Amino acid sequence: MLFIKESNDALLNHVFIEGEEEIIFNGTPNSLTGFIKISNQLNDTVKIRSIALTEKNKSGGTKNELNVSWKLFSGEKKQQLVNLSLDPNTAPGEYLRYIEIGGERKKVKLIVQPNIEIEVNPTHFTLQNTSPDTKQSVVFTLSNTGNIDFQIPEIKHIAALDMDLLCRAFGFAFRERKAEDLMQTLNVITGNIKQNLTDWASVKVKEAGSILSPGKSTLVHLEFIIPKNSDQKNDYSGNIRFWDKDLSFVIKSHNI
């Protein structure tokens, strides 16, 4: 077996692209895919590991290596799937590149799709004091890892749940002497949950509406108020949906 390890390997002149006048790669910057139909004109099996992708239709310019793993028998023609990764901040649009195989240069059109992607750190918070009307705040780092501007969203409300809510409700129901059958037991469980379920907690995101450019990071300040019907003796937990990320929190009672 013959190996083509680098894009300038002389053996690559014996492998040809079949048919296509223009090769198209489509997708988000870190996951563009396309197909190339190639043929092996050598009298031996060949394995290709690298092909050059250049900006200009001549020598020089920025060059990317297409890392592939193609195995072709002598005389074989095969359509190959190709994956290409660019800088994740590459703006949406069409880009022209060139690939050289078999002594020919072929146009490669890169169609980069918009990609909204963010990273949040940290995603878990531990707070203290569950007294009604207590203001709580968390701060996290938001990074725009996509390729278009990201507008920091507003959050209207969150649910802060008593961590022992369900255990308490089931415990009371199973001990209730009047709950003699399934339906009566379920009624006691439901009534206890309604009695102890806290209201929604109002939330404010200080930076809501601000625009974060691709590749940039910023601090986000999130504030919320403990509901009026909370119990300062209980611990609470909950989740905050921030775009496509889940932020979780635990609030320990004031008397820990």
PDB file of C-alpha atoms in Angstrom:
ATOM      1  CA  MET A   1       0.000   0.000   0.000  1.00  0.00           C
ATOM      2  CA  LEU A   2       1.219   3.513  -0.881  1.00  0.00           C
ATOM      3  CA  PHE A   3       0.662   6.401   1.549  1.00  0.00           C
ATOM      4  CA  ILE A   4       0.035  10.034   0.636  1.00  0.00           C
ATOM      5  CA  LYS A   5       0.891  11.693   3.920  1.00  0.00           C
ATOM      6  CA  GLU A   6       1.187  15.339   2.848  1.00  0.00           C
ATOM      7  CA  SER A   7      -0.580  17.540   0.319  1.00  0.00           C
ATOM      8  CA  ASN A   8       2.608  18.023  -1.725  1.00  0.00           C
ATOM      9  CA  ASP A   9       3.237  14.296  -2.040  1.00  0.00           C
ATOM     10  CA  ALA A  10       4.057  13.416  -5.674  1.00  0.00           C
ATOM     11  CA  LEU A  11       1.726  10.406  -5.506  1.00  0.00           C
ATOM     12  CA  LEU A  12      -1.234  12.781  -5.241  1.00  0.00           C
ATOM     13  CA  ASN A  13      -0.753  13.601  -8.940  1.00  0.00           C
ATOM     14  CA  HIS A  14      -2.079  10.114  -9.727  1.00  0.00           C
ATOM     15  CA  VAL A  15      -5.356  10.611  -7.864  1.00  0.00           C
ATOM     16  CA  PHE A  16      -8.047  12.576  -9.697  1.00  0.00           C
ATOM     17  CA  ILE A  17     -11.301  14.344  -8.874  1.00  0.00           C
ATOM     18  CA  GLU A  18     -14.113  12.997 -11.013  1.00  0.00           C
ATOM     19  CA  GLY A  19     -16.751  15.198 -12.578  1.00  0.00           C
ATOM     20  CA  GLU A  20     -17.301  18.144 -10.271  1.00  0.00           C
ATOM     21  CA  GLU A  21     -16.421  21.588 -11.598  1.00  0.00           C
ATOM     22  CA  GLU A  22     -17.092  23.009  -8.157  1.00  0.00           C
ATOM     23  CA  ILE A  23     -16.975  21.260  -4.790  1.00  0.00           C
ATOM     24  CA  ILE A  24     -19.359  22.516  -2.112  1.00  0.00           C
ATOM     25  CA  PHE A  25     -18.927  22.326   1.652  1.00  0.00           C
ATOM     26  CA  ASN A  26     -21.884  23.414   3.777  1.00  0.00           C
ATOM     27  CA  GLY A  27     -22.475  23.771   7.520  1.00  0.00           C
ATOM     28  CA  THR A  28     -21.503  25.652  10.649  1.00  0.00           C
ATOM     29  CA  PRO A  29     -17.848  26.726  10.994  1.00  0.00           C
ATOM     30  CA  ASN A  30     -16.805  23.749  13.078  1.00  0.00           C
ATOM     31  CA  SER A  31     -18.691  21.224  10.981  1.00  0.00           C
ATOM     32  CA  LEU A  32     -18.708  21.805   7.224  1.00  0.00           C
ATOM     33  CA  THR A  33     -19.258  18.713   5.109  1.00  0.00           C
ATOM     34  CA  GLY A  34     -19.111  17.905   1.419  1.00  0.00           C
ATOM     35  CA  PHE A  35     -18.424  15.101  -1.032  1.00  0.00           C
ATOM     36  CA  ILE A  36     -15.528  14.555  -3.409  1.00  0.00           C
ATOM     37  CA  LYS A  37     -15.529  11.801  -6.018  1.00  0.00           C
ATOM     38  CA  ILE A  38     -11.950  10.635  -6.639  1.00  0.00           C
ATOM     39  CA  SER A  39     -10.218   7.933  -8.652  1.00  0.00           C
ATOM     40  CA  ASN A  40      -6.902   6.125  -8.171  1.00  0.00           C
ATOM     41  CA  GLN A  41      -4.838   5.799 -11.372  1.00  0.00           C
ATOM     42  CA  LEU A  42      -1.913   4.051  -9.691  1.00  0.00           C
ATOM     43  CA  ASN A  43      -1.209   0.339 -10.051  1.00  0.00           C
ATOM     44  CA  ASP A  44      -1.340  -0.068  -6.306  1.00  0.00           C
ATOM     45  CA  THR A  45      -3.646   0.591  -3.362  1.00  0.00           C
ATOM     46  CA  VAL A  46      -3.232   4.118  -2.039  1.00  0.00           C
ATOM     47  CA  LYS A  47      -4.161   5.679   1.288  1.00  0.00           C
ATOM     48  CA  ILE A  48      -4.537   9.475   1.450  1.00  0.00           C
ATOM     49  CA  ARG A  49      -4.120  11.342   4.720  1.00  0.00           C
ATOM     50  CA  SER A  50      -3.813  15.004   3.773  1.00  0.00           C
ATOM     51  CA  ILE A  51      -4.949  17.397   1.001  1.00  0.00           C
ATOM     52  CA  ALA A  52      -4.245  21.143   0.833  1.00  0.00           C
ATOM     53  CA  LEU A  53      -7.055  23.708   0.731  1.00  0.00           C
ATOM     54  CA  THR A  54      -5.840  27.196  -0.280  1.00  0.00           C
ATOM     55  CA  GLU A  55      -7.381  30.664  -0.494  1.00  0.00           C
ATOM     56  CA  LYS A  56      -5.927  31.600  -3.874  1.00  0.00           C
ATOM     57  CA  ASN A  57      -5.933  29.984  -7.302  1.00  0.00           C
ATOM     58  CA  LYS A  58      -2.146  29.930  -7.228  1.00  0.00           C
ATOM     59  CA  SER A  59       0.678  29.138  -4.874  1.00  0.00           C
ATOM     60  CA  GLY A  60       0.711  31.065  -1.622  1.00  0.00           C
ATOM     61  CA  GLY A  61      -2.074  32.435   0.541  1.00  0.00           C
ATOM     62  CA  THR A  62      -3.626  30.856   3.599  1.00  0.00           C
ATOM     63  CA  LYS A  63      -3.608  27.088   3.487  1.00  0.00           C
ATOM     64  CA  ASN A  64      -5.672  24.569   5.430  1.00  0.00           C
ATOM     65  CA  GLU A  65      -5.024  20.861   5.483  1.00  0.00           C
ATOM     66  CA  LEU A  66      -7.926  18.506   4.905  1.00  0.00           C
ATOM     67  CA  ASN A  67      -7.136  15.588   7.173  1.00  0.00           C
ATOM     68  CA  VAL A  68      -8.706  12.540   5.566  1.00  0.00           C
ATOM     69  CA  SER A  69      -8.444   8.782   5.717  1.00  0.00           C
ATOM     70  CA  TRP A  70      -9.162   7.502   2.223  1.00  0.00           C
ATOM     71  CA  LYS A  71      -8.226   4.069   0.974  1.00  0.00           C
ATOM     72  CA  LEU A  72      -8.485   3.421  -2.775  1.00  0.00           C
ATOM     73  CA  PHE A  73      -7.620   0.248  -4.617  1.00  0.00           C
ATOM     74  CA  SER A  74      -5.910   0.426  -7.985  1.00  0.00           C
ATOM     75  CA  GLY A  75      -8.313   1.909 -10.561  1.00  0.00           C
ATOM     76  CA  GLU A  76     -11.019   2.439  -7.956  1.00  0.00           C
ATOM     77  CA  LYS A  77     -13.440   5.389  -8.093  1.00  0.00           C
ATOM     78  CA  LYS A  78     -15.164   6.396  -4.880  1.00  0.00           C
ATOM     79  CA  GLN A  79     -17.235   9.275  -3.523  1.00  0.00           C
ATOM     80  CA  GLN A  80     -15.750  10.409  -0.241  1.00  0.00           C
ATOM     81  CA  LEU A  81     -17.355  12.382   2.584  1.00  0.00           C
ATOM     82  CA  VAL A  82     -15.129  15.243   3.737  1.00  0.00           C
ATOM     83  CA  ASN A  83     -15.360  17.169   7.014  1.00  0.00           C
ATOM     84  CA  LEU A  84     -13.798  20.587   7.449  1.00  0.00           C
ATOM     85  CA  SER A  85     -13.453  22.796  10.530  1.00  0.00           C
ATOM     86  CA  LEU A  86     -12.839  26.544  10.419  1.00  0.00           C
ATOM     87  CA  ASP A  87     -12.365  29.132  13.125  1.00  0.00           C
ATOM     88  CA  PRO A  88     -15.652  28.938  15.131  1.00  0.00           C
ATOM     89  CA  ASN A  89     -16.047  32.732  14.804  1.00  0.00           C
ATOM     90  CA  THR A  90     -16.000  32.638  10.972  1.00  0.00           C
ATOM     91  CA  ALA A  91     -18.874  34.882   9.865  1.00  0.00           C
ATOM     92  CA  PRO A  92     -21.780  33.400   7.858  1.00  0.00           C
ATOM     93  CA  GLY A  93     -21.408  33.657   4.096  1.00  0.00           C
ATOM     94  CA  GLU A  94     -19.772  32.071   1.050  1.00  0.00           C
ATOM     95  CA  TYR A  95     -16.022  31.651   0.801  1.00  0.00           C
ATOM     96  CA  LEU A  96     -13.994  30.464  -2.181  1.00  0.00           C
ATOM     97  CA  ARG A  97     -11.089  28.078  -1.746  1.00  0.00           C
ATOM     98  CA  TYR A  98      -9.112  25.822  -4.072  1.00  0.00           C
ATOM     99  CA  ILE A  99      -8.027  22.218  -3.878  1.00  0.00           C
ATOM    100  CA  GLU A 100      -5.333  20.581  -6.008  1.00  0.00           C
ATOM    101  CA  ILE A 101      -5.413  16.880  -6.850  1.00  0.00           C
ATOM    102  CA  GLY A 102      -3.995  15.165  -9.893  1.00  0.00           C
ATOM    103  CA  GLY A 103      -2.314  18.354 -11.092  1.00  0.00           C
ATOM    104  CA  GLU A 104      -5.666  20.182 -11.342  1.00  0.00           C
ATOM    105  CA  ARG A 105      -7.058  22.995  -9.248  1.00  0.00           C
ATOM    106  CA  LYS A 106     -10.747  22.793  -8.407  1.00  0.00           C
ATOM    107  CA  LYS A 107     -12.940  25.465  -6.889  1.00  0.00           C
ATOM    108  CA  VAL A 108     -14.263  24.726  -3.415  1.00  0.00           C
ATOM    109  CA  LYS A 109     -17.206  26.806  -2.224  1.00  0.00           C
ATOM    110  CA  LEU A 110     -17.562  27.015   1.557  1.00  0.00           C
ATOM    111  CA  ILE A 111     -21.084  27.943   2.648  1.00  0.00           C
ATOM    112  CA  VAL A 112     -20.865  28.910   6.313  1.00  0.00           C
ATOM    113  CA  GLN A 113     -24.185  28.863   8.159  1.00  0.00           C
ATOM    114  CA  PRO A 114     -25.119  31.095  11.118  1.00  0.00           C
ATOM    115  CA  ASN A 115     -24.383  29.415  14.433  1.00  0.00           C
ATOM    116  CA  ILE A 116     -25.669  30.646  17.792  1.00  0.00           C
ATOM    117  CA  GLU A 117     -23.622  29.038  20.535  1.00  0.00           C
ATOM    118  CA  ILE A 118     -22.760  30.195  24.038  1.00  0.00           C
ATOM    119  CA  GLU A 119     -20.833  28.931  27.041  1.00  0.00           C
ATOM    120  CA  VAL A 120     -21.740  29.737  30.645  1.00  0.00           C
ATOM    121  CA  ASN A 121     -19.487  29.310  33.676  1.00  0.00           C
ATOM    122  CA  PRO A 122     -20.287  28.408  36.396  1.00  0.00           C
ATOM    123  CA  THR A 123     -23.688  26.776  36.021  1.00  0.00           C
ATOM    124  CA  HIS A 124     -24.339  25.830  39.659  1.00  0.00           C
ATOM    125  CA  PHE A 125     -24.730  28.220  42.593  1.00  0.00           C
ATOM    126  CA  THR A 126     -25.155  27.759  46.350  1.00  0.00           C
ATOM    127  CA  LEU A 127     -26.823  30.624  48.224  1.00  0.00           C
ATOM    128  CA  GLN A 128     -28.017  31.297  51.769  1.00  0.00           C
ATOM    129  CA  ASN A 129     -31.116  32.801  53.382  1.00  0.00           C
ATOM    130  CA  THR A 130     -34.619  31.742  52.328  1.00  0.00           C
ATOM    131  CA  SER A 131     -36.458  34.491  54.195  1.00  0.00           C
ATOM    132  CA  PRO A 132     -39.328  36.032  52.162  1.00  0.00           C
ATOM    133  CA  ASP A 133     -38.407  39.063  50.019  1.00  0.00           C
ATOM    134  CA  THR A 134     -34.660  38.395  50.343  1.00  0.00           C
ATOM    135  CA  LYS A 135     -32.730  39.522  47.275  1.00  0.00           C
ATOM    136  CA  GLN A 136     -30.359  36.922  45.858  1.00  0.00           C
ATOM    137  CA  SER A 137     -27.820  37.443  43.082  1.00  0.00           C
ATOM    138  CA  VAL A 138     -25.471  35.318  41.009  1.00  0.00           C
ATOM    139  CA  VAL A 139     -22.745  36.311  38.549  1.00  0.00           C
ATOM    140  CA  PHE A 140     -21.510  34.120  35.699  1.00  0.00           C
ATOM    141  CA  THR A 141     -19.250  34.463  32.690  1.00  0.00           C
ATOM    142  CA  LEU A 142     -20.986  34.363  29.315  1.00  0.00           C
ATOM    143  CA  SER A 143     -18.909  33.601  26.199  1.00  0.00           C
ATOM    144  CA  ASN A 144     -20.138  33.863  22.624  1.00  0.00           C
ATOM    145  CA  THR A 145     -18.627  30.822  20.895  1.00  0.00           C
ATOM    146  CA  GLY A 146     -20.829  31.143  17.807  1.00  0.00           C
ATOM    147  CA  ASN A 147     -20.307  33.218  14.663  1.00  0.00           C
ATOM    148  CA  ILE A 148     -23.040  35.865  14.976  1.00  0.00           C
ATOM    149  CA  ASP A 149     -23.915  38.511  17.547  1.00  0.00           C
ATOM    150  CA  PHE A 150     -25.748  37.220  20.627  1.00  0.00           C
ATOM    151  CA  GLN A 151     -28.322  39.330  22.424  1.00  0.00           C
ATOM    152  CA  ILE A 152     -28.392  38.634  26.151  1.00  0.00           C
ATOM    153  CA  PRO A 153     -31.955  37.497  26.940  1.00  0.00           C
ATOM    154  CA  GLU A 154     -34.317  38.659  29.650  1.00  0.00           C
ATOM    155  CA  ILE A 155     -35.679  36.108  32.117  1.00  0.00           C
ATOM    156  CA  LYS A 156     -39.158  36.735  33.500  1.00  0.00           C
ATOM    157  CA  HIS A 157     -39.405  34.362  36.437  1.00  0.00           C
ATOM    158  CA  ILE A 158     -38.088  31.155  37.947  1.00  0.00           C
ATOM    159  CA  ALA A 159     -39.464  28.492  40.262  1.00  0.00           C
ATOM    160  CA  ALA A 160     -37.781  27.936  43.617  1.00  0.00           C
ATOM    161  CA  LEU A 161     -38.932  24.575  44.986  1.00  0.00           C
ATOM    162  CA  ASP A 162     -38.786  23.415  48.574  1.00  0.00           C
ATOM    163  CA  MET A 163     -36.212  20.608  48.487  1.00  0.00           C
ATOM    164  CA  ASP A 164     -38.360  18.487  50.864  1.00  0.00           C
ATOM    165  CA  LEU A 165     -41.694  19.369  49.254  1.00  0.00           C
ATOM    166  CA  LEU A 166     -42.530  15.985  47.739  1.00  0.00           C
ATOM    167  CA  CYS A 167     -41.133  13.919  50.607  1.00  0.00           C
ATOM    168  CA  ARG A 168     -43.186  15.938  53.095  1.00  0.00           C
ATOM    169  CA  ALA A 169     -46.358  15.700  50.975  1.00  0.00           C
ATOM    170  CA  PHE A 170     -46.118  11.926  50.573  1.00  0.00           C
ATOM    171  CA  GLY A 171     -45.200  11.446  54.229  1.00  0.00           C
ATOM    172  CA  PHE A 172     -48.226  13.392  55.464  1.00  0.00           C
ATOM    173  CA  ALA A 173     -50.534  11.586  53.031  1.00  0.00           C
ATOM    174  CA  PHE A 174     -49.452   8.097  54.021  1.00  0.00           C
ATOM    175  CA  ARG A 175     -49.853   8.979  57.706  1.00  0.00           C
ATOM    176  CA  GLU A 176     -53.251  10.630  57.261  1.00  0.00           C
ATOM    177  CA  ARG A 177     -55.845   8.287  58.823  1.00  0.00           C
ATOM    178  CA  LYS A 178     -58.666   9.648  56.647  1.00  0.00           C
ATOM    179  CA  ALA A 179     -56.767   8.730  53.472  1.00  0.00           C
ATOM    180  CA  GLU A 180     -58.134   5.204  53.274  1.00  0.00           C
ATOM    181  CA  ASP A 181     -57.831   4.607  49.532  1.00  0.00           C
ATOM    182  CA  LEU A 182     -55.723   5.711  46.565  1.00  0.00           C
ATOM    183  CA  MET A 183     -57.827   8.726  45.563  1.00  0.00           C
ATOM    184  CA  GLN A 184     -58.019  10.080  49.113  1.00  0.00           C
ATOM    185  CA  THR A 185     -54.253   9.670  49.466  1.00  0.00           C
ATOM    186  CA  LEU A 186     -53.648  11.522  46.190  1.00  0.00           C
ATOM    187  CA  ASN A 187     -55.971  14.325  47.320  1.00  0.00           C
ATOM    188  CA  VAL A 188     -53.947  14.774  50.511  1.00  0.00           C
ATOM    189  CA  ILE A 189     -50.691  14.787  48.503  1.00  0.00           C
ATOM    190  CA  THR A 190     -52.059  17.380  46.058  1.00  0.00           C
ATOM    191  CA  GLY A 191     -53.440  19.573  48.841  1.00  0.00           C
ATOM    192  CA  ASN A 192     -50.139  19.553  50.710  1.00  0.00           C
ATOM    193  CA  ILE A 193     -48.176  20.478  47.578  1.00  0.00           C
ATOM    194  CA  LYS A 194     -50.546  23.374  46.824  1.00  0.00           C
ATOM    195  CA  GLN A 195     -50.264  24.589  50.398  1.00  0.00           C
ATOM    196  CA  ASN A 196     -46.445  24.584  50.416  1.00  0.00           C
ATOM    197  CA  LEU A 197     -45.629  25.448  46.799  1.00  0.00           C
ATOM    198  CA  THR A 198     -43.925  28.828  46.556  1.00  0.00           C
ATOM    199  CA  ASP A 199     -44.864  31.526  44.071  1.00  0.00           C
ATOM    200  CA  TRP A 200     -42.737  32.355  41.045  1.00  0.00           C
ATOM    201  CA  ALA A 201     -39.609  34.338  41.868  1.00  0.00           C
ATOM    202  CA  SER A 202     -39.224  37.509  39.788  1.00  0.00           C
ATOM    203  CA  VAL A 203     -35.863  37.763  38.007  1.00  0.00           C
ATOM    204  CA  LYS A 204     -33.828  40.579  36.529  1.00  0.00           C
ATOM    205  CA  VAL A 205     -30.831  40.247  34.205  1.00  0.00           C
ATOM    206  CA  LYS A 206     -28.821  43.452  34.470  1.00  0.00           C
ATOM    207  CA  GLU A 207     -27.235  43.083  31.013  1.00  0.00           C
ATOM    208  CA  ALA A 208     -30.436  41.967  29.212  1.00  0.00           C
ATOM    209  CA  GLY A 209     -30.595  43.347  25.680  1.00  0.00           C
ATOM    210  CA  SER A 210     -26.843  43.910  25.385  1.00  0.00           C
ATOM    211  CA  ILE A 211     -25.080  42.513  22.310  1.00  0.00           C
ATOM    212  CA  LEU A 212     -22.120  40.166  22.693  1.00  0.00           C
ATOM    213  CA  SER A 213     -19.928  39.792  19.590  1.00  0.00           C
ATOM    214  CA  PRO A 214     -18.483  36.428  18.451  1.00  0.00           C
ATOM    215  CA  GLY A 215     -15.395  35.451  20.428  1.00  0.00           C
ATOM    216  CA  LYS A 216     -16.166  37.884  23.250  1.00  0.00           C
ATOM    217  CA  SER A 217     -16.986  37.237  26.927  1.00  0.00           C
ATOM    218  CA  THR A 218     -18.732  39.281  29.583  1.00  0.00           C
ATOM    219  CA  LEU A 219     -20.055  39.014  33.137  1.00  0.00           C
ATOM    220  CA  VAL A 220     -23.808  38.605  33.557  1.00  0.00           C
ATOM    221  CA  HIS A 221     -25.502  39.681  36.801  1.00  0.00           C
ATOM    222  CA  LEU A 222     -28.753  37.891  37.607  1.00  0.00           C
ATOM    223  CA  GLU A 223     -30.927  38.928  40.554  1.00  0.00           C
ATOM    224  CA  PHE A 224     -34.129  37.435  41.954  1.00  0.00           C
ATOM    225  CA  ILE A 225     -36.351  37.878  45.011  1.00  0.00           C
ATOM    226  CA  ILE A 226     -37.318  35.046  47.359  1.00  0.00           C
ATOM    227  CA  PRO A 227     -41.147  34.656  47.128  1.00  0.00           C
ATOM    228  CA  LYS A 228     -43.311  36.104  49.904  1.00  0.00           C
ATOM    229  CA  ASN A 229     -44.791  32.713  50.781  1.00  0.00           C
ATOM    230  CA  SER A 230     -41.442  30.973  51.273  1.00  0.00           C
ATOM    231  CA  ASP A 231     -40.497  29.532  54.664  1.00  0.00           C
ATOM    232  CA  GLN A 232     -37.176  30.673  56.087  1.00  0.00           C
ATOM    233  CA  LYS A 233     -36.801  27.292  57.818  1.00  0.00           C
ATOM    234  CA  ASN A 234     -36.813  25.385  54.516  1.00  0.00           C
ATOM    235  CA  ASP A 235     -34.137  24.858  51.866  1.00  0.00           C
ATOM    236  CA  TYR A 236     -34.988  25.568  48.226  1.00  0.00           C
ATOM    237  CA  SER A 237     -33.556  24.623  44.845  1.00  0.00           C
ATOM    238  CA  GLY A 238     -34.363  25.394  41.248  1.00  0.00           C
ATOM    239  CA  ASN A 239     -33.268  25.788  37.649  1.00  0.00           C
ATOM    240  CA  ILE A 240     -32.934  28.866  35.468  1.00  0.00           C
ATOM    241  CA  ARG A 241     -33.224  28.479  31.714  1.00  0.00           C
ATOM    242  CA  PHE A 242     -30.728  30.871  30.126  1.00  0.00           C
ATOM    243  CA  TRP A 243     -31.037  30.541  26.342  1.00  0.00           C
ATOM    244  CA  ASP A 244     -30.192  26.840  25.854  1.00  0.00           C
ATOM    245  CA  LYS A 245     -28.295  26.449  29.147  1.00  0.00           C
ATOM    246  CA  ASP A 246     -29.594  25.260  32.518  1.00  0.00           C
ATOM    247  CA  LEU A 247     -28.330  27.099  35.582  1.00  0.00           C
ATOM    248  CA  SER A 248     -29.106  25.383  38.878  1.00  0.00           C
ATOM    249  CA  PHE A 249     -29.120  26.811  42.374  1.00  0.00           C
ATOM    250  CA  VAL A 250     -29.551  25.695  45.973  1.00  0.00           C
ATOM    251  CA  ILE A 251     -30.619  28.165  48.662  1.00  0.00           C
ATOM    252  CA  LYS A 252     -29.978  27.010  52.228  1.00  0.00           C
ATOM    253  CA  SER A 253     -32.136  28.279  55.042  1.00  0.00           C
ATOM    254  CA  HIS A 254     -30.932  31.117  57.245  1.00  0.00           C
ATOM    255  CA  ASN A 255     -30.637  28.775  60.214  1.00  0.00           C
ATOM    256  CA  ILE A 256     -27.927  26.401  58.915  1.00  0.00           C
TER     257      ILE A 256
END
